[in-house]
GROMACS .gro file of C-alpha atoms in nm:
model
  460
    1MET     CA    1   0.450   0.138   1.485
    2GLY     CA    2   0.159   0.362   1.425
    3LYS     CA    3  -0.171   0.288   1.258
    4ARG     CA    4  -0.167   0.037   0.974
    5MET     CA    5  -0.156   0.204   0.634
    6GLU     CA    6  -0.439   0.124   0.395
    7ARG     CA    7  -0.237   0.201   0.085
    8TYR     CA    8   0.111   0.199  -0.052
    9GLU     CA    9   0.274   0.516   0.066
   10ASN     CA   10   0.630   0.630   0.011
   11LYS     CA   11   0.739   0.858   0.290
   12ARG     CA   12   1.059   0.975   0.125
   13GLY     CA   13   1.071   1.351   0.110
   14GLY     CA   14   0.709   1.370   0.220
   15ARG     CA   15   0.592   1.233  -0.115
   16LYS     CA   16   0.297   0.999  -0.107
   17MET     CA   17   0.226   0.762  -0.389
   18SER     CA   18  -0.134   0.732  -0.504
   19PRO     CA   19  -0.345   0.440  -0.381
   20PRO     CA   20  -0.276   0.111  -0.559
   21GLN     CA   21  -0.458   0.057  -0.886
   22ARG     CA   22  -0.586  -0.281  -1.002
   23ASN     CA   23  -0.469  -0.222  -1.355
   24ILE     CA   24  -0.104  -0.194  -1.268
   25PRO     CA   25   0.089  -0.401  -1.524
   26ARG     CA   26   0.260  -0.702  -1.378
   27GLU     CA   27   0.609  -0.799  -1.478
   28LYS     CA   28   0.616  -1.153  -1.614
   29GLN     CA   29   0.948  -1.236  -1.463
   30LYS     CA   30   0.918  -1.275  -1.089
   31LYS     CA   31   1.205  -1.223  -0.860
   32LYS     CA   32   1.240  -1.481  -0.591
   33SER     CA   33   1.271  -1.356  -0.249
   34GLY     CA   34   1.614  -1.430  -0.151
   35LEU     CA   35   1.537  -1.406   0.193
   36LEU     CA   36   1.750  -1.512   0.390
   37ALA     CA   37   2.094  -1.485   0.436
   38THR     CA   38   2.217  -1.538   0.768
   39PHE     CA   39   1.879  -1.483   0.908
   40PHE     CA   40   1.771  -1.828   0.854
   41LYS     CA   41   2.004  -1.944   1.072
   42ILE     CA   42   1.835  -2.030   1.382
   43VAL     CA   43   1.533  -1.895   1.511
   44PHE     CA   44   1.400  -1.941   1.177
   45SER     CA   45   1.279  -2.277   1.263
   46ILE     CA   46   1.076  -2.136   1.533
   47ILE     CA   47   0.997  -1.808   1.394
   48LEU     CA   48   0.939  -1.929   1.050
   49VAL     CA   49   0.694  -2.168   1.188
   50PHE     CA   50   0.498  -1.884   1.329
   51CYS     CA   51   0.547  -1.614   1.079
   52ILE     CA   52   0.481  -1.851   0.813
   53GLY     CA   53   0.212  -2.060   0.952
   54ALA     CA   54   0.008  -1.837   1.160
   55GLY     CA   55   0.160  -1.505   1.141
   56GLY     CA   56   0.365  -1.572   1.443
   57VAL     CA   57   0.573  -1.309   1.312
   58ALA     CA   58   0.769  -1.281   1.622
   59PHE     CA   59   1.012  -1.533   1.514
   60ALA     CA   60   1.161  -1.606   1.185
   61TYR     CA   61   1.432  -1.493   0.967
   62TYR     CA   62   1.743  -1.583   0.806
   63LYS     CA   63   2.017  -1.538   1.021
   64ILE     CA   64   1.754  -1.613   1.234
   65THR     CA   65   1.704  -1.306   1.401
   66GLY     CA   66   1.869  -1.293   1.735
   67GLY     CA   67   1.759  -1.420   2.067
   68PHE     CA   68   1.517  -1.296   2.319
   69SER     CA   69   1.701  -1.083   2.566
   70SER     CA   70   1.586  -1.141   2.921
   71GLU     CA   71   1.552  -0.773   2.979
   72LYS     CA   72   1.312  -0.753   2.689
   73THR     CA   73   1.069  -1.025   2.786
   74ASP     CA   74   0.859  -0.823   3.025
   75LYS     CA   75   0.847  -0.494   2.840
   76PRO     CA   76   0.862  -0.364   2.485
   77VAL     CA   77   1.202  -0.304   2.332
   78SER     CA   78   1.105   0.037   2.202
   79SER     CA   79   0.848   0.303   2.278
   80ASN     CA   80   0.675   0.217   1.951
   81ALA     CA   81   0.608  -0.145   2.047
   82LYS     CA   82   0.243  -0.248   2.062
   83ASN     CA   83   0.074  -0.248   2.401
   84THR     CA   84  -0.162  -0.531   2.314
   85SER     CA   85  -0.051  -0.891   2.337
   86PHE     CA   86   0.066  -1.035   2.009
   87LEU     CA   87  -0.123  -1.352   2.096
   88ASP     CA   88  -0.444  -1.152   2.130
   89ALA     CA   89  -0.379  -1.008   1.787
   90LEU     CA   90  -0.341  -1.356   1.644
   91LYS     CA   91  -0.683  -1.450   1.777
   92LYS     CA   92  -0.855  -1.181   1.573
   93LYS     CA   93  -1.058  -1.316   1.286
   94ASN     CA   94  -0.897  -1.113   1.011
   95LEU     CA   95  -0.533  -1.070   1.105
   96LYS     CA   96  -0.289  -0.898   0.872
   97ILE     CA   97   0.057  -0.860   1.013
   98ASN     CA   98   0.406  -0.774   0.892
   99VAL     CA   99   0.725  -0.882   1.065
  100ALA     CA  100   1.082  -0.789   0.980
  101VAL     CA  101   1.350  -1.053   1.031
  102PHE     CA  102   1.717  -0.963   1.061
  103GLY     CA  103   2.024  -1.183   1.070
  104VAL     CA  104   2.328  -1.001   1.203
  105ASP     CA  105   2.697  -1.062   1.142
  106GLY     CA  106   2.956  -1.176   1.393
  107ASP     CA  107   2.992  -0.847   1.580
  108GLY     CA  108   2.619  -0.784   1.579
  109THR     CA  109   2.636  -0.452   1.399
  110ARG     CA  110   2.544  -0.503   1.034
  111THR     CA  111   2.238  -0.694   0.916
  112ASP     CA  112   2.368  -0.976   0.700
  113VAL     CA  113   2.020  -1.091   0.600
  114MET     CA  114   1.685  -0.914   0.591
  115PHE     CA  115   1.332  -1.002   0.495
  116VAL     CA  116   0.976  -0.902   0.571
  117VAL     CA  117   0.710  -1.164   0.644
  118HIS     CA  118   0.345  -1.087   0.568
  119PHE     CA  119   0.062  -1.303   0.702
  120ASP     CA  120  -0.305  -1.267   0.610
  121SER     CA  121  -0.528  -1.498   0.814
  122GLU     CA  122  -0.842  -1.427   0.611
  123GLU     CA  123  -0.675  -1.521   0.282
  124GLN     CA  124  -0.455  -1.789   0.444
  125ARG     CA  125  -0.159  -1.631   0.267
  126THR     CA  126   0.199  -1.606   0.389
  127SER     CA  127   0.465  -1.421   0.192
  128LEU     CA  128   0.830  -1.339   0.250
  129VAL     CA  129   1.002  -1.052   0.075
  130SER     CA  130   1.381  -1.062   0.078
  131MET     CA  131   1.558  -0.730   0.104
  132PRO     CA  132   1.911  -0.749  -0.047
  133ARG     CA  133   2.165  -0.612   0.200
  134ASP     CA  134   2.337  -0.410  -0.073
  135THR     CA  135   2.020  -0.219  -0.164
  136ARG     CA  136   2.112   0.146  -0.222
  137VAL     CA  137   1.891   0.369  -0.008
  138LYS     CA  138   1.852   0.729   0.090
  139ILE     CA  139   1.833   0.738   0.469
  140ALA     CA  140   1.468   0.779   0.574
  141SER     CA  141   1.372   1.110   0.736
  142ASP     CA  142   1.278   0.945   1.069
  143VAL     CA  143   1.617   0.776   1.080
  144VAL     CA  144   1.797   1.100   0.991
  145SER     CA  145   1.617   1.278   1.276
  146TYR     CA  146   1.733   1.014   1.523
  147MET     CA  147   2.092   1.017   1.394
  148GLU     CA  148   2.119   1.394   1.416
  149LYS     CA  149   1.954   1.409   1.757
  150GLU     CA  150   2.203   1.155   1.892
  151SER     CA  151   2.495   1.307   1.697
  152LYS     CA  152   2.561   0.976   1.523
  153TYR     CA  153   2.764   0.942   1.207
  154TYR     CA  154   2.587   0.828   0.890
  155GLN     CA  155   2.613   0.849   0.514
  156SER     CA  156   2.331   0.890   0.263
  157PRO     CA  157   2.283   0.730   0.019
  158THR     CA  158   2.422   0.408   0.162
  159LYS     CA  159   2.363   0.033   0.168
  160LEU     CA  160   2.055  -0.094   0.348
  161ASN     CA  161   2.253  -0.309   0.590
  162ALA     CA  162   2.453  -0.006   0.708
  163VAL     CA  163   2.150   0.153   0.877
  164HIS     CA  164   2.167  -0.091   1.167
  165ALA     CA  165   2.538  -0.022   1.213
  166TYR     CA  166   2.489   0.356   1.210
  167ALA     CA  167   2.211   0.339   1.470
  168GLY     CA  168   2.393   0.094   1.697
  169LYS     CA  169   2.292  -0.240   1.847
  170GLU     CA  170   2.023  -0.101   2.075
  171LYS     CA  171   1.838   0.115   1.823
  172GLY     CA  172   1.956  -0.066   1.511
  173PRO     CA  173   1.648  -0.289   1.469
  174GLU     CA  174   1.403  -0.003   1.521
  175MET     CA  175   1.582   0.225   1.273
  176THR     CA  176   1.614  -0.055   1.018
  177VAL     CA  177   1.240  -0.116   1.048
  178LYS     CA  178   1.180   0.254   0.974
  179GLN     CA  179   1.405   0.228   0.669
  180LEU     CA  180   1.218  -0.079   0.543
  181GLU     CA  181   0.886   0.098   0.596
  182ASP     CA  182   1.019   0.386   0.389
  183ILE     CA  183   1.119   0.157   0.102
  184LEU     CA  184   0.803  -0.052   0.098
  185GLY     CA  185   0.548   0.204   0.212
  186ILE     CA  186   0.396  -0.031   0.469
  187GLU     CA  187   0.382  -0.053   0.846
  188ILE     CA  188   0.589  -0.325   1.008
  189ASP     CA  189   0.434  -0.452   1.331
  190HIS     CA  190   0.724  -0.642   1.487
  191TYR     CA  191   1.084  -0.741   1.431
  192VAL     CA  192   1.305  -1.035   1.516
  193LYS     CA  193   1.684  -1.022   1.514
  194VAL     CA  194   1.903  -1.331   1.529
  195ASP     CA  195   2.276  -1.377   1.544
  196LEU     CA  196   2.493  -1.650   1.397
  197ASN     CA  197   2.517  -1.837   1.724
  198ALA     CA  198   2.141  -1.896   1.723
  199PHE     CA  199   2.145  -2.004   1.363
  200ARG     CA  200   2.403  -2.275   1.421
  201LYS     CA  201   2.222  -2.397   1.732
  202ILE     CA  202   1.885  -2.442   1.567
  203VAL     CA  203   2.021  -2.620   1.261
  204ASP     CA  204   2.214  -2.864   1.480
  205ALA     CA  205   1.914  -2.910   1.708
  206ILE     CA  206   1.691  -3.033   1.424
  207GLY     CA  207   1.957  -3.271   1.294
  208GLY     CA  208   2.083  -3.062   1.003
  209VAL     CA  209   1.921  -2.959   0.675
  210GLU     CA  210   1.962  -3.131   0.340
  211VAL     CA  211   2.048  -2.883   0.064
  212ASP     CA  212   2.179  -2.901  -0.292
  213VAL     CA  213   2.480  -2.665  -0.286
  214PRO     CA  214   2.478  -2.491  -0.629
  215GLN     CA  215   2.855  -2.447  -0.669
  216ASN     CA  216   3.188  -2.503  -0.497
  217MET     CA  217   3.228  -2.241  -0.226
  218PHE     CA  218   3.560  -2.130  -0.081
  219TYR     CA  219   3.629  -1.810   0.112
  220GLU     CA  220   3.845  -1.705   0.406
  221ASP     CA  221   3.819  -1.391   0.618
  222PRO     CA  222   4.015  -1.419   0.946
  223TYR     CA  223   3.893  -1.073   1.050
  224GLN     CA  224   3.533  -1.198   1.060
  225ASP     CA  225   3.641  -1.546   1.171
  226LEU     CA  226   3.466  -1.669   0.857
  227TYR     CA  227   3.594  -1.977   0.675
  228ILE     CA  228   3.384  -2.126   0.396
  229ASN     CA  229   3.466  -2.455   0.223
  230LEU     CA  230   3.171  -2.637   0.065
  231LYS     CA  231   3.158  -2.871  -0.232
  232LYS     CA  232   2.887  -2.858  -0.498
  233GLY     CA  233   2.603  -3.109  -0.471
  234PRO     CA  234   2.329  -3.244  -0.239
  235GLN     CA  235   2.441  -3.282   0.123
  236LEU     CA  236   2.328  -3.267   0.485
  237LEU     CA  237   2.446  -2.940   0.638
  238ASP     CA  238   2.505  -2.902   1.010
  239GLY     CA  239   2.494  -2.562   1.180
  240ASP     CA  240   2.848  -2.464   1.084
  241LYS     CA  241   2.812  -2.562   0.718
  242ALA     CA  242   2.467  -2.405   0.695
  243GLU     CA  243   2.619  -2.078   0.814
  244GLN     CA  244   2.884  -2.108   0.543
  245LEU     CA  245   2.613  -2.157   0.281
  246VAL     CA  246   2.400  -1.857   0.375
  247ARG     CA  247   2.698  -1.623   0.419
  248PHE     CA  248   2.877  -1.707   0.094
  249ARG     CA  249   2.869  -1.409  -0.144
  250SER     CA  250   3.087  -1.485  -0.448
  251TYR     CA  251   2.819  -1.556  -0.706
  252PRO     CA  252   2.828  -1.443  -1.070
  253MET     CA  253   2.489  -1.273  -1.015
  254GLY     CA  254   2.590  -1.118  -0.683
  255ASP     CA  255   2.338  -1.049  -0.407
  256ILE     CA  256   2.042  -1.183  -0.605
  257ALA     CA  257   2.195  -1.531  -0.639
  258ARG     CA  258   2.282  -1.523  -0.271
  259VAL     CA  259   1.924  -1.448  -0.184
  260GLU     CA  260   1.799  -1.733  -0.400
  261VAL     CA  261   2.030  -1.981  -0.228
  262GLN     CA  262   1.914  -1.854   0.108
  263GLN     CA  263   1.555  -1.902  -0.002
  264ARG     CA  264   1.623  -2.261  -0.097
  265PHE     CA  265   1.774  -2.322   0.244
  266LEU     CA  266   1.476  -2.158   0.409
  267LYS     CA  267   1.235  -2.381   0.220
  268ALA     CA  268   1.429  -2.695   0.311
  269PHE     CA  269   1.453  -2.583   0.672
  270ALA     CA  270   1.079  -2.511   0.695
  271GLU     CA  271   0.988  -2.843   0.537
  272LYS     CA  272   1.202  -3.035   0.783
  273VAL     CA  273   1.067  -2.850   1.084
  274THR     CA  274   0.702  -2.886   0.989
  275SER     CA  275   0.724  -3.244   0.860
  276SER     CA  276   0.860  -3.390   1.184
  277ASP     CA  277   0.627  -3.435   1.481
  278THR     CA  278   0.929  -3.475   1.709
  279ILE     CA  279   1.077  -3.143   1.605
  280ILE     CA  280   0.744  -2.964   1.639
  281LYS     CA  281   0.691  -3.104   1.989
  282ASN     CA  282   1.033  -2.975   2.091
  283ILE     CA  283   0.977  -2.621   1.961
  284PRO     CA  284   0.929  -2.481   2.315
  285ASP     CA  285   1.265  -2.629   2.415
  286TYR     CA  286   1.429  -2.472   2.110
  287ILE     CA  287   1.284  -2.135   2.201
  288SER     CA  288   1.427  -2.158   2.551
  289MET     CA  289   1.761  -2.270   2.409
  290LEU     CA  290   1.775  -1.963   2.187
  291TYR     CA  291   1.656  -1.730   2.459
  292ASN     CA  292   1.977  -1.527   2.469
  293ASP     CA  293   2.039  -1.529   2.094
  294VAL     CA  294   1.723  -1.362   1.971
  295GLN     CA  295   1.612  -1.003   2.012
  296THR     CA  296   1.252  -0.906   1.939
  297ASP     CA  297   0.980  -0.668   2.045
  298VAL     CA  298   0.750  -0.968   2.107
  299THR     CA  299   0.759  -1.107   2.461
  300LEU     CA  300   0.890  -1.457   2.526
  301ALA     CA  301   0.566  -1.552   2.700
  302ASP     CA  302   0.362  -1.477   2.390
  303ALA     CA  303   0.619  -1.637   2.163
  304LEU     CA  304   0.589  -1.967   2.349
  305LYS     CA  305   0.214  -1.961   2.294
  306TYR     CA  306   0.264  -1.942   1.918
  307VAL     CA  307   0.339  -2.312   1.923
  308ASN     CA  308  -0.037  -2.363   1.909
  309TYR     CA  309  -0.034  -2.226   1.556
  310ILE     CA  310   0.229  -2.457   1.411
  311SER     CA  311  -0.038  -2.683   1.263
  312MET     CA  312  -0.131  -2.398   1.030
  313VAL     CA  313   0.212  -2.393   0.871
  314ASP     CA  314   0.243  -2.524   0.515
  315PRO     CA  315   0.592  -2.448   0.378
  316THR     CA  316   0.483  -2.548   0.028
  317LYS     CA  317   0.247  -2.251   0.016
  318ILE     CA  318   0.490  -1.984   0.130
  319LYS     CA  319   0.533  -1.721  -0.138
  320MET     CA  320   0.886  -1.585  -0.162
  321GLU     CA  321   0.993  -1.281  -0.360
  322THR     CA  322   1.282  -1.039  -0.368
  323LEU     CA  323   1.274  -0.661  -0.377
  324PRO     CA  324   1.269  -0.587  -0.754
  325GLY     CA  325   1.590  -0.439  -0.889
  326VAL     CA  326   1.928  -0.495  -1.050
  327PRO     CA  327   2.293  -0.508  -0.936
  328GLU     CA  328   2.496  -0.202  -1.030
  329GLU     CA  329   2.840  -0.065  -0.952
  330ILE     CA  330   2.858   0.303  -0.859
  331ALA     CA  331   3.194   0.471  -0.797
  332GLY     CA  332   3.356   0.133  -0.749
  333VAL     CA  333   3.098   0.015  -0.494
  334SER     CA  334   2.857  -0.273  -0.563
  335TYR     CA  335   2.494  -0.183  -0.498
  336TYR     CA  336   2.151  -0.329  -0.561
  337ILE     CA  337   1.931  -0.064  -0.724
  338TYR     CA  338   1.566  -0.130  -0.652
  339ASN     CA  339   1.293  -0.033  -0.899
  340GLU     CA  340   1.031   0.188  -0.732
  341GLU     CA  341   0.751   0.117  -0.979
  342GLU     CA  342   0.802  -0.260  -0.968
  343THR     CA  343   0.829  -0.240  -0.590
  344LYS     CA  344   0.496  -0.059  -0.577
  345GLU     CA  345   0.334  -0.335  -0.786
  346MET     CA  346   0.485  -0.604  -0.565
  347VAL     CA  347   0.367  -0.432  -0.245
  348ASN     CA  348   0.014  -0.392  -0.383
  349ARG     CA  349   0.004  -0.761  -0.468
  350ILE     CA  350   0.171  -0.913  -0.162
  351PHE     CA  351   0.064  -0.682   0.119
  352TYR     CA  352  -0.277  -0.571  -0.013
  353GLY     CA  353  -0.380  -0.862  -0.237
  354ILE     CA  354  -0.442  -0.634  -0.535
  355GLY     CA  355  -0.413  -0.819  -0.864
  356LEU     CA  356  -0.397  -1.164  -0.707
  357GLU     CA  357  -0.751  -1.264  -0.801
  358ASP     CA  358  -0.708  -1.169  -1.165
  359ASP     CA  359  -0.374  -1.348  -1.183
  360THR     CA  360  -0.511  -1.663  -1.024
  361GLU     CA  361  -0.807  -1.677  -1.260
  362GLU     CA  362  -0.575  -1.631  -1.557
  363GLN     CA  363  -0.333  -1.901  -1.447
  364ALA     CA  364  -0.576  -2.154  -1.299
  365ASN     CA  365  -0.645  -2.313  -1.636
  366ASP     CA  366  -0.507  -2.656  -1.713
  367SER     CA  367  -0.134  -2.736  -1.725
  368LYS     CA  368  -0.131  -2.895  -2.069
  369LYS     CA  369   0.054  -2.602  -2.223
  370TYR     CA  370   0.351  -2.646  -1.987
  371ASN     CA  371   0.656  -2.874  -1.993
  372ILE     CA  372   0.631  -3.117  -1.703
  373GLU     CA  373   0.906  -3.323  -1.538
  374VAL     CA  374   0.805  -3.623  -1.327
  375ALA     CA  375   1.047  -3.734  -1.054
  376ASN     CA  376   1.006  -4.048  -0.845
  377GLY     CA  377   1.051  -3.946  -0.483
  378GLY     CA  378   0.880  -4.255  -0.344
  379TYR     CA  379   0.959  -4.622  -0.305
  380THR     CA  380   0.750  -4.771  -0.588
  381GLU     CA  381   0.974  -4.873  -0.876
  382GLY     CA  382   0.869  -4.740  -1.216
  383LEU     CA  383   0.602  -4.513  -1.069
  384ALA     CA  384   0.735  -4.197  -1.235
  385GLY     CA  385   0.716  -4.368  -1.572
  386ARG     CA  386   0.357  -4.476  -1.515
  387VAL     CA  387   0.258  -4.127  -1.403
  388SER     CA  388   0.426  -3.989  -1.714
  389ASN     CA  389   0.233  -4.226  -1.939
  390ARG     CA  390  -0.095  -4.137  -1.772
  391LEU     CA  391  -0.034  -3.764  -1.810
  392LYS     CA  392   0.069  -3.802  -2.174
  393SER     CA  393  -0.244  -4.002  -2.251
  394ASP     CA  394  -0.450  -3.718  -2.104
  395GLY     CA  395  -0.282  -3.459  -2.326
  396TYR     CA  396  -0.007  -3.325  -2.100
  397THR     CA  397   0.349  -3.257  -2.220
  398VAL     CA  398   0.603  -3.456  -2.016
  399SER     CA  399   0.955  -3.342  -2.097
  400GLY     CA  400   1.140  -3.581  -1.867
  401VAL     CA  401   1.128  -3.857  -1.606
  402SER     CA  402   1.383  -3.879  -1.325
  403THR     CA  403   1.460  -4.013  -0.978
  404TYR     CA  404   1.450  -3.755  -0.700
  405THR     CA  405   1.762  -3.767  -0.481
  406GLY     CA  406   1.662  -3.509  -0.220
  407THR     CA  407   1.480  -3.555   0.110
  408LYS     CA  408   1.174  -3.777   0.064
  409GLN     CA  409   0.832  -3.646   0.164
  410GLU     CA  410   0.512  -3.843   0.223
  411TYR     CA  411   0.308  -3.607   0.009
  412THR     CA  412   0.356  -3.535  -0.361
  413ARG     CA  413   0.506  -3.195  -0.444
  414ILE     CA  414   0.393  -3.009  -0.756
  415ILE     CA  415   0.651  -2.735  -0.807
  416VAL     CA  416   0.545  -2.444  -1.029
  417LYS     CA  417   0.674  -2.102  -1.127
  418GLU     CA  418   0.364  -1.899  -1.047
  419GLN     CA  419   0.067  -1.913  -0.816
  420GLY     CA  420  -0.245  -2.063  -0.976
  421VAL     CA  421  -0.061  -2.313  -1.196
  422GLY     CA  422  -0.085  -2.691  -1.148
  423GLU     CA  423  -0.419  -2.716  -0.966
  424ASP     CA  424  -0.552  -2.964  -1.222
  425LEU     CA  425  -0.261  -3.201  -1.156
  426LYS     CA  426  -0.355  -3.253  -0.790
  427ASP     CA  427  -0.642  -3.481  -0.891
  428TYR     CA  428  -0.395  -3.749  -1.005
  429PHE     CA  429  -0.248  -3.800  -0.658
  430SER     CA  430  -0.376  -3.906  -0.317
  431ASP     CA  431  -0.201  -3.621  -0.133
  432ALA     CA  432  -0.047  -3.348  -0.348
  433ARG     CA  433   0.059  -2.995  -0.257
  434ILE     CA  434   0.157  -2.711  -0.486
  435GLU     CA  435   0.481  -2.525  -0.417
  436VAL     CA  436   0.571  -2.200  -0.594
  437ASP     CA  437   0.951  -2.197  -0.633
  438ASP     CA  438   1.108  -2.153  -0.977
  439SER     CA  439   1.455  -2.192  -0.827
  440LEU     CA  440   1.386  -2.567  -0.819
  441LEU     CA  441   1.299  -2.582  -1.189
  442SER     CA  442   1.543  -2.620  -1.477
  443ALA     CA  443   1.538  -2.380  -1.770
  444ASP     CA  444   1.327  -2.612  -1.988
  445THR     CA  445   1.084  -2.722  -1.715
  446ASP     CA  446   0.770  -2.532  -1.615
  447ILE     CA  447   0.631  -2.782  -1.364
  448LYS     CA  448   0.808  -3.052  -1.164
  449ILE     CA  449   0.614  -3.330  -0.994
  450ILE     CA  450   0.802  -3.505  -0.713
  451ILE     CA  451   0.603  -3.815  -0.622
  452GLY     CA  452   0.564  -3.872  -0.247
  453THR     CA  453   0.623  -4.191  -0.054
  454LYS     CA  454   0.251  -4.230   0.021
  455GLN     CA  455   0.162  -4.251  -0.348
  456SER     CA  456   0.140  -4.626  -0.408
  457ASP     CA  457   0.054  -4.628  -0.777
  458ILE     CA  458  -0.148  -4.467  -1.054
  459ASP     CA  459  -0.358  -4.609  -1.334
  460SER     CA  460  -0.176  -4.565  -1.664
   0.00000   0.00000   0.00000
C-alpha cells in the first residue's frame, strides 16, 4: 500500500512526527502483545508459521484471519495490493514486511482480534503487536474519504474494531489496515482475515492446544450464539473450547488481560505446530481445508509455497507486545486509550530496530542478579534439584525448584522478561532456547528454566 516509510510518521491531520531518535527513553515496563483474540483461531497455525518464521505474513492471526476466498486467489483483493509475487518478495535478501491479522466475530462484521506481524529477514527478528479492539481512535482521513464517498455511516472517535463494521465486509480489511497505518505510522504490506469457523477447524486439526486457563470463565450470549464455560487450570482445549478462551472478556484488567491470555494461547499454538513434524507436513492440507474461511490479499498459490519457510520458525523467539495504553471509561463506554509517545518508541524499536542494540548490550550481562526458578520438564528424576545446586555454586540466585506440568518439549526453555537476558544460562544445557514472555513468570521470578526431555543430566 504505497512505498514503505523510512520513519515513524503519523498521518492524522496531516501531522508528521519527526524521524525516530536513538535517545528516546524506554519505558521499563513492557506491555505484552495481547495479540490475539479470536484471530488465533485457525489460520494462525498456518499463517503464524509463515508470518512468524519467514515473514509469510500472508497467514496468521488470532481469530485466525479468515479464509482464502476463491475469487481472490487469482487477483488482488484491492487496488492497493502488490503486483509482485509475495514469494518473490520473500526471496529478497533483506526482507522487511508487515502483515495485519484480523479475527472477525460470528457475523463477520467486527474485528474481534487484531495484531500486526513484523518480519525482518536480515535481523532474523519476528514481532507481533497486539491492537486492543477497544482502542479509542479518530477515524483516519483516508477512511473518512471512503466513508463519505460511499455515503456510509460512521462515528469518530470510535473503537478500533468498529472501523471494519462501518466499511463493510468487502472493504473492511482495507479500511482497517489504513486505520492501523494511521495509528502506528507504518506501511502494512498485506492482511489476513479469519473467522471463527477457521479457528475451530485448525485447532481440532492439530489435536487441540494445551493451555493453563487463568480463571473460571462463564458467559452466555444467545444473540451471538456464544456460550463460554471453562474451569481454571491446565487443560487440552479443542476448537470449541479454544474459541471460548480467546473470546472471553470478563477480566479485572479488561482488554489488556484478554490480550495476554490470547498471547499465551498463540505461543502454545505455535509451539505445537512447529514442534511436530507430522503437523508441519500436513500444513498444505490445512491450508486447503481453510480455503473458504480465510480472506487475504495474498494469493493461495503463493501461500502454499510458504511451507518451504516453516523451518525458519522458532516460536520461542517471537517478540510479542501490545499497543501501549490504559483502559478508561468515557461517557459510560469502556475504551483503551493508547499513548502516542510510548507508541512511537515501540514502533521505532520493533519496526525500525532503533534502540535494540543498546538494550541488548545492556541486558546481555550475566543472570546472577535475577531470581531464577528451575522446573523439571523432563524425565530425569531430581534433575531440577541438581541444576539448581550447580547454578547456586556458580553464584546464581535460585528462588525455587518445581515440576513442570505443561506440555513437555525436547529442548530446554529459558523464559525471561526482556530480550538479551539469560544468554549465559544456555551454556549449562545441551539444547536451550530463550523465550521472552513475562506472562509465564510469577511476580517473584525473573527467569524460569524449564528443563527439556533431551537434557539427561548436569554436573552439580
